[in-house]
Amino acid sequence: MTATPATAGGGWGAAGANGRAAALRRRYPTVDDLQRAARRRAPRFAYDFVAGGVGDDLCLRRNRRALDAATIVPRWGRDVRAVDPRVRLFGREYALPVGVAPMGLAGLLRAGADEALAAAAQAARIPYTYSSVGNSTIERIGAIAPDVFWFQLYGVPADGHRVSLDLVRRAEAAGAHALLVTLDVPVRAKRSGDVRNGLSVPFRPRPRTVLDVLRAPAWALDLVRHGQPRFGNFLPYVDGRSDARTLASYVYQRMVGPMTWEALARIRDAWPRALVVKGLLHADDAERAVALGADGVLVSNHGGRQLDAAPAALEALPAIAARVGARATVLMDGGIRHGIDLVRALRAGADAALAGRAFLWGYGAAGHEGAAHVADLFAEEFRIALAQAGAADVGALRADGRTLPV
Ligand SMILES: Cc1cc2nc3c(=O)[nH]c(=O)nc-3n(C[C@H](O)[C@H](O)[C@H](O)COP(=O)(O)O)c2cc1C
């Protein structure tokens, strides 16, 4: 891919643009529009599971508020007629500095979410991170997204990490380019929205949930066609059983307890490719991760889903980037929904960002096309935002970030 005009595609609703893509742009000009449509299609418990955070959603809102508050001082007079949005991460080139964050149980919003997002990311040449508790399998995702496949690991401490290490081995065999080990779930969070909605996995019909499903006929049809979403990665560990209930009990009983630095060191030894530690908010933790051999850190508060009092990811980013940015790749996630958010994150010290919900809203609203549409939105908006910031490429943007008064 070469540098492209900042307004490649001719801007919104451009005449002559591919018919379907143009129709999607008109119908869903922003991720907010996709989120509203996804909400209408899904039962309430499924929508709330994705949209919600922990506790009072304070951290969830803090992420977005920090991004909204981050201004971009533009630099004028530079030649930005052609901008180059590409980025190199862990020795590979990607089309944009944004990837798909790992989302477990994404199939609850709409069946087939993991594979659809993987296919959309492969087509758009942006990283796709498949969750340990995804609803496909490591092997299938490796086949669907060979050029952009990253794998996220939750440890299974219950058996001395035998299964954790087997997941790592399978991710390597399936061709994952990076392994993201999540540290920010030492205990399961209390998500009051899910409790209130009677959400249970596997789905157990209660009067309230049945009513929810009746109001969402398209979703109900998916349930009949595809069955309940299963934690497919664990099929080899449940003695030939393959039903959603057995897999869910396995995950809920065994995937508990913190991922410790000691366990992380064993995973580092077992994994030969890029290792990223996900969920860091303190520069000392980032330092420790890099000292242990991590190639990258992902500054994140789990999209506001773990500790309601945690700082916004964007707020935690500059100190971590200042500490380890010269030695490791710094990623961030939490609240990213627009191309301009990528400029905000990169100016604050990130090499690239991930987005979770934004991509899932696309698939929830409009299926495969919707997932691809979110990547298109990021591409279009990021090119424009780059030019408006006065940076011809990601390197220039990051260099400008370093010259900002702090
Ligand atoms: C529905 C959902 C499921 C998630 N599951 C996981 C997971 O399995 N592993 C993980 O490390 N993070 C998980 N996360 C957190 C995301 O990877 C990411 O940190 C967060 O969603 C980023 O915020 P955003 O959704 O505002 O972009 C999940 C987030 C959501 C919304």
PDB file of C-alpha atoms in Angstrom, residues 47-197:
ATOM      1  CA  TYR A  47     -26.353  -5.415  24.712  1.00  0.00           C
ATOM      2  CA  ASP A  48     -25.697  -4.471  28.330  1.00  0.00           C
ATOM      3  CA  PHE A  49     -23.047  -7.193  28.660  1.00  0.00           C
ATOM      4  CA  VAL A  50     -21.027  -5.524  25.908  1.00  0.00           C
ATOM      5  CA  ALA A  51     -21.819  -1.874  26.615  1.00  0.00           C
ATOM      6  CA  GLY A  52     -21.493  -1.989  30.377  1.00  0.00           C
ATOM      7  CA  GLY A  53     -18.618  -1.541  32.769  1.00  0.00           C
ATOM      8  CA  VAL A  54     -18.002  -2.505  36.360  1.00  0.00           C
ATOM      9  CA  GLY A  55     -19.718  -0.909  39.354  1.00  0.00           C
ATOM     10  CA  ASP A  56     -21.230   2.436  38.478  1.00  0.00           C
ATOM     11  CA  ASP A  57     -19.560   2.645  35.030  1.00  0.00           C
ATOM     12  CA  LEU A  58     -17.304   5.418  36.345  1.00  0.00           C
ATOM     13  CA  CYS A  59     -14.147   4.012  34.776  1.00  0.00           C
ATOM     14  CA  LEU A  60     -16.010   3.317  31.546  1.00  0.00           C
ATOM     15  CA  ARG A  61     -17.049   6.957  31.329  1.00  0.00           C
ATOM     16  CA  ARG A  62     -13.613   8.170  32.476  1.00  0.00           C
ATOM     17  CA  ASN A  63     -12.005   6.528  29.420  1.00  0.00           C
ATOM     18  CA  ARG A  64     -14.233   8.395  27.038  1.00  0.00           C
ATOM     19  CA  ARG A  65     -14.092  11.671  28.976  1.00  0.00           C
ATOM     20  CA  ALA A  66     -10.282  11.645  28.897  1.00  0.00           C
ATOM     21  CA  LEU A  67     -10.295  11.146  25.130  1.00  0.00           C
ATOM     22  CA  ASP A  68     -12.891  13.866  24.615  1.00  0.00           C
ATOM     23  CA  ALA A  69     -10.856  16.261  26.731  1.00  0.00           C
ATOM     24  CA  ALA A  70      -7.593  15.600  24.854  1.00  0.00           C
ATOM     25  CA  THR A  71      -7.096  18.418  22.384  1.00  0.00           C
ATOM     26  CA  ILE A  72      -4.786  18.253  19.387  1.00  0.00           C
ATOM     27  CA  VAL A  73      -2.667  21.294  18.667  1.00  0.00           C
ATOM     28  CA  PRO A  74      -2.385  21.212  14.871  1.00  0.00           C
ATOM     29  CA  ARG A  75       0.838  21.951  12.992  1.00  0.00           C
ATOM     30  CA  TRP A  76       0.325  23.867   9.755  1.00  0.00           C
ATOM     31  CA  GLY A  77       2.257  24.486   6.592  1.00  0.00           C
ATOM     32  CA  ARG A  78       3.446  20.932   6.052  1.00  0.00           C
ATOM     33  CA  ASP A  79       2.764  18.935   2.929  1.00  0.00           C
ATOM     34  CA  VAL A  80      -0.009  16.545   3.912  1.00  0.00           C
ATOM     35  CA  ARG A  81      -1.578  16.053   0.485  1.00  0.00           C
ATOM     36  CA  ALA A  82      -0.614  12.408   0.748  1.00  0.00           C
ATOM     37  CA  VAL A  83      -0.705  10.793   4.146  1.00  0.00           C
ATOM     38  CA  ASP A  84       0.577   7.350   5.055  1.00  0.00           C
ATOM     39  CA  PRO A  85      -1.417   5.742   7.867  1.00  0.00           C
ATOM     40  CA  ARG A  86       0.598   2.520   8.057  1.00  0.00           C
ATOM     41  CA  VAL A  87       2.360   1.325  11.188  1.00  0.00           C
ATOM     42  CA  ARG A  88       4.960  -1.356  11.973  1.00  0.00           C
ATOM     43  CA  LEU A  89       4.293  -3.398  15.064  1.00  0.00           C
ATOM     44  CA  PHE A  90       6.496  -6.284  16.166  1.00  0.00           C
ATOM     45  CA  GLY A  91       8.192  -6.433  12.795  1.00  0.00           C
ATOM     46  CA  ARG A  92       5.023  -6.525  10.719  1.00  0.00           C
ATOM     47  CA  GLU A  93       3.259  -3.857   8.754  1.00  0.00           C
ATOM     48  CA  TYR A  94      -0.382  -2.970   9.398  1.00  0.00           C
ATOM     49  CA  ALA A  95      -2.599  -0.612   7.445  1.00  0.00           C
ATOM     50  CA  LEU A  96      -3.559   1.544  10.428  1.00  0.00           C
ATOM     51  CA  PRO A  97      -2.473   2.083  14.033  1.00  0.00           C
ATOM     52  CA  VAL A  98      -5.645   0.428  15.341  1.00  0.00           C
ATOM     53  CA  GLY A  99      -6.510  -3.209  15.932  1.00  0.00           C
ATOM     54  CA  VAL A 100      -9.356  -5.225  17.379  1.00  0.00           C
ATOM     55  CA  ALA A 101      -9.121  -5.766  21.154  1.00  0.00           C
ATOM     56  CA  PRO A 102      -9.876  -9.245  22.527  1.00  0.00           C
ATOM     57  CA  MET A 103     -13.497  -9.743  23.489  1.00  0.00           C
ATOM     58  CA  GLY A 104     -14.681 -12.893  25.189  1.00  0.00           C
ATOM     59  CA  LEU A 105     -18.225 -14.065  24.608  1.00  0.00           C
ATOM     60  CA  ALA A 106     -18.626 -11.619  21.728  1.00  0.00           C
ATOM     61  CA  GLY A 107     -20.986 -14.146  20.127  1.00  0.00           C
ATOM     62  CA  LEU A 108     -23.566 -13.218  22.732  1.00  0.00           C
ATOM     63  CA  LEU A 109     -24.200  -9.935  20.919  1.00  0.00           C
ATOM     64  CA  ARG A 110     -24.429 -11.639  17.551  1.00  0.00           C
ATOM     65  CA  ALA A 111     -23.535 -15.195  16.571  1.00  0.00           C
ATOM     66  CA  GLY A 112     -20.260 -15.584  14.676  1.00  0.00           C
ATOM     67  CA  ALA A 113     -18.743 -12.321  15.962  1.00  0.00           C
ATOM     68  CA  ASP A 114     -15.166 -13.565  16.431  1.00  0.00           C
ATOM     69  CA  GLU A 115     -14.822 -15.010  12.950  1.00  0.00           C
ATOM     70  CA  ALA A 116     -16.488 -11.999  11.328  1.00  0.00           C
ATOM     71  CA  LEU A 117     -14.202  -9.530  13.114  1.00  0.00           C
ATOM     72  CA  ALA A 118     -11.181 -11.678  12.265  1.00  0.00           C
ATOM     73  CA  ALA A 119     -12.174 -11.707   8.574  1.00  0.00           C
ATOM     74  CA  ALA A 120     -12.792  -7.949   8.558  1.00  0.00           C
ATOM     75  CA  ALA A 121      -9.403  -7.305  10.197  1.00  0.00           C
ATOM     76  CA  GLN A 122      -7.645  -9.600   7.729  1.00  0.00           C
ATOM     77  CA  ALA A 123      -9.249  -7.741   4.809  1.00  0.00           C
ATOM     78  CA  ALA A 124      -8.353  -4.357   6.320  1.00  0.00           C
ATOM     79  CA  ARG A 125      -4.824  -5.513   7.341  1.00  0.00           C
ATOM     80  CA  ILE A 126      -5.201  -4.456  10.961  1.00  0.00           C
ATOM     81  CA  PRO A 127      -4.444  -6.624  14.016  1.00  0.00           C
ATOM     82  CA  TYR A 128      -7.192  -8.900  15.303  1.00  0.00           C
ATOM     83  CA  THR A 129      -6.857 -10.234  18.836  1.00  0.00           C
ATOM     84  CA  TYR A 130      -8.743 -13.413  19.576  1.00  0.00           C
ATOM     85  CA  SER A 131      -9.727 -13.926  23.222  1.00  0.00           C
ATOM     86  CA  SER A 132      -9.041 -17.051  25.298  1.00  0.00           C
ATOM     87  CA  VAL A 133     -12.761 -17.013  26.003  1.00  0.00           C
ATOM     88  CA  GLY A 134     -13.791 -16.386  22.420  1.00  0.00           C
ATOM     89  CA  ASN A 135     -16.554 -18.338  20.738  1.00  0.00           C
ATOM     90  CA  SER A 136     -14.534 -19.789  17.874  1.00  0.00           C
ATOM     91  CA  THR A 137     -11.265 -21.727  18.141  1.00  0.00           C
ATOM     92  CA  ILE A 138      -7.625 -20.660  17.961  1.00  0.00           C
ATOM     93  CA  GLU A 139      -7.156 -22.858  14.897  1.00  0.00           C
ATOM     94  CA  ARG A 140     -10.101 -21.422  12.959  1.00  0.00           C
ATOM     95  CA  ILE A 141      -9.057 -17.839  13.667  1.00  0.00           C
ATOM     96  CA  GLY A 142      -5.507 -18.646  12.557  1.00  0.00           C
ATOM     97  CA  ALA A 143      -6.922 -19.834   9.235  1.00  0.00           C
ATOM     98  CA  ILE A 144      -9.255 -16.846   8.787  1.00  0.00           C
ATOM     99  CA  ALA A 145      -6.780 -14.120   9.734  1.00  0.00           C
ATOM    100  CA  PRO A 146      -3.275 -15.463   9.019  1.00  0.00           C
ATOM    101  CA  ASP A 147      -1.665 -12.049   8.487  1.00  0.00           C
ATOM    102  CA  VAL A 148      -3.135 -10.203  11.441  1.00  0.00           C
ATOM    103  CA  PHE A 149      -3.755 -12.826  14.142  1.00  0.00           C
ATOM    104  CA  TRP A 150      -2.874 -11.998  17.745  1.00  0.00           C
ATOM    105  CA  PHE A 151      -3.968 -14.178  20.667  1.00  0.00           C
ATOM    106  CA  GLN A 152      -4.992 -13.051  24.162  1.00  0.00           C
ATOM    107  CA  LEU A 153      -4.283 -15.318  27.102  1.00  0.00           C
ATOM    108  CA  TYR A 154      -6.114 -15.587  30.383  1.00  0.00           C
ATOM    109  CA  GLY A 155      -4.222 -17.937  32.640  1.00  0.00           C
ATOM    110  CA  VAL A 156      -5.760 -21.141  33.928  1.00  0.00           C
ATOM    111  CA  PRO A 157      -3.925 -21.337  37.272  1.00  0.00           C
ATOM    112  CA  ALA A 158      -6.029 -24.261  38.547  1.00  0.00           C
ATOM    113  CA  ASP A 159      -3.718 -26.927  37.083  1.00  0.00           C
ATOM    114  CA  GLY A 160      -0.375 -25.181  37.447  1.00  0.00           C
ATOM    115  CA  HIS A 161      -0.850 -23.482  34.056  1.00  0.00           C
ATOM    116  CA  ARG A 162      -0.781 -26.730  32.063  1.00  0.00           C
ATOM    117  CA  VAL A 163      -3.755 -25.544  30.000  1.00  0.00           C
ATOM    118  CA  SER A 164      -2.394 -21.955  29.778  1.00  0.00           C
ATOM    119  CA  LEU A 165       0.806 -23.315  28.243  1.00  0.00           C
ATOM    120  CA  ASP A 166      -1.130 -25.565  25.896  1.00  0.00           C
ATOM    121  CA  LEU A 167      -3.154 -22.558  24.666  1.00  0.00           C
ATOM    122  CA  VAL A 168       0.145 -20.760  24.056  1.00  0.00           C
ATOM    123  CA  ARG A 169       1.496 -23.753  22.110  1.00  0.00           C
ATOM    124  CA  ARG A 170      -1.681 -23.899  20.011  1.00  0.00           C
ATOM    125  CA  ALA A 171      -1.542 -20.152  19.314  1.00  0.00           C
ATOM    126  CA  GLU A 172       2.030 -20.576  18.080  1.00  0.00           C
ATOM    127  CA  ALA A 173       1.052 -23.522  15.876  1.00  0.00           C
ATOM    128  CA  ALA A 174      -1.908 -21.560  14.484  1.00  0.00           C
ATOM    129  CA  GLY A 175       0.413 -18.711  13.499  1.00  0.00           C
ATOM    130  CA  ALA A 176      -0.411 -15.969  16.025  1.00  0.00           C
ATOM    131  CA  HIS A 177       2.065 -13.108  15.636  1.00  0.00           C
ATOM    132  CA  ALA A 178       1.688 -11.683  19.137  1.00  0.00           C
ATOM    133  CA  LEU A 179       0.540 -13.011  22.488  1.00  0.00           C
ATOM    134  CA  LEU A 180      -1.281 -10.592  24.798  1.00  0.00           C
ATOM    135  CA  VAL A 181      -1.286 -11.803  28.397  1.00  0.00           C
ATOM    136  CA  THR A 182      -3.976 -10.118  30.469  1.00  0.00           C
ATOM    137  CA  LEU A 183      -2.980  -9.165  34.011  1.00  0.00           C
ATOM    138  CA  ASP A 184      -5.888  -7.018  35.105  1.00  0.00           C
ATOM    139  CA  VAL A 185      -8.334  -9.748  36.143  1.00  0.00           C
ATOM    140  CA  PRO A 186      -7.027 -11.048  39.502  1.00  0.00           C
ATOM    141  CA  VAL A 187     -10.650 -11.721  40.466  1.00  0.00           C
ATOM    142  CA  ARG A 188     -13.856 -11.705  38.518  1.00  0.00           C
ATOM    143  CA  ALA A 189     -15.435  -8.249  38.597  1.00  0.00           C
ATOM    144  CA  LYS A 190     -18.915  -7.579  39.859  1.00  0.00           C
ATOM    145  CA  ARG A 191     -20.923  -6.227  36.958  1.00  0.00           C
ATOM    146  CA  SER A 192     -24.159  -5.160  38.495  1.00  0.00           C
ATOM    147  CA  GLY A 193     -25.828  -4.683  35.100  1.00  0.00           C
ATOM    148  CA  ASP A 194     -25.320  -8.358  34.280  1.00  0.00           C
ATOM    149  CA  VAL A 195     -26.588  -9.401  37.706  1.00  0.00           C
ATOM    150  CA  ARG A 196     -29.654  -7.220  37.348  1.00  0.00           C
ATOM    151  CA  ASN A 197     -30.367  -8.578  33.866  1.00  0.00           C
TER     152      ASN A 197
END
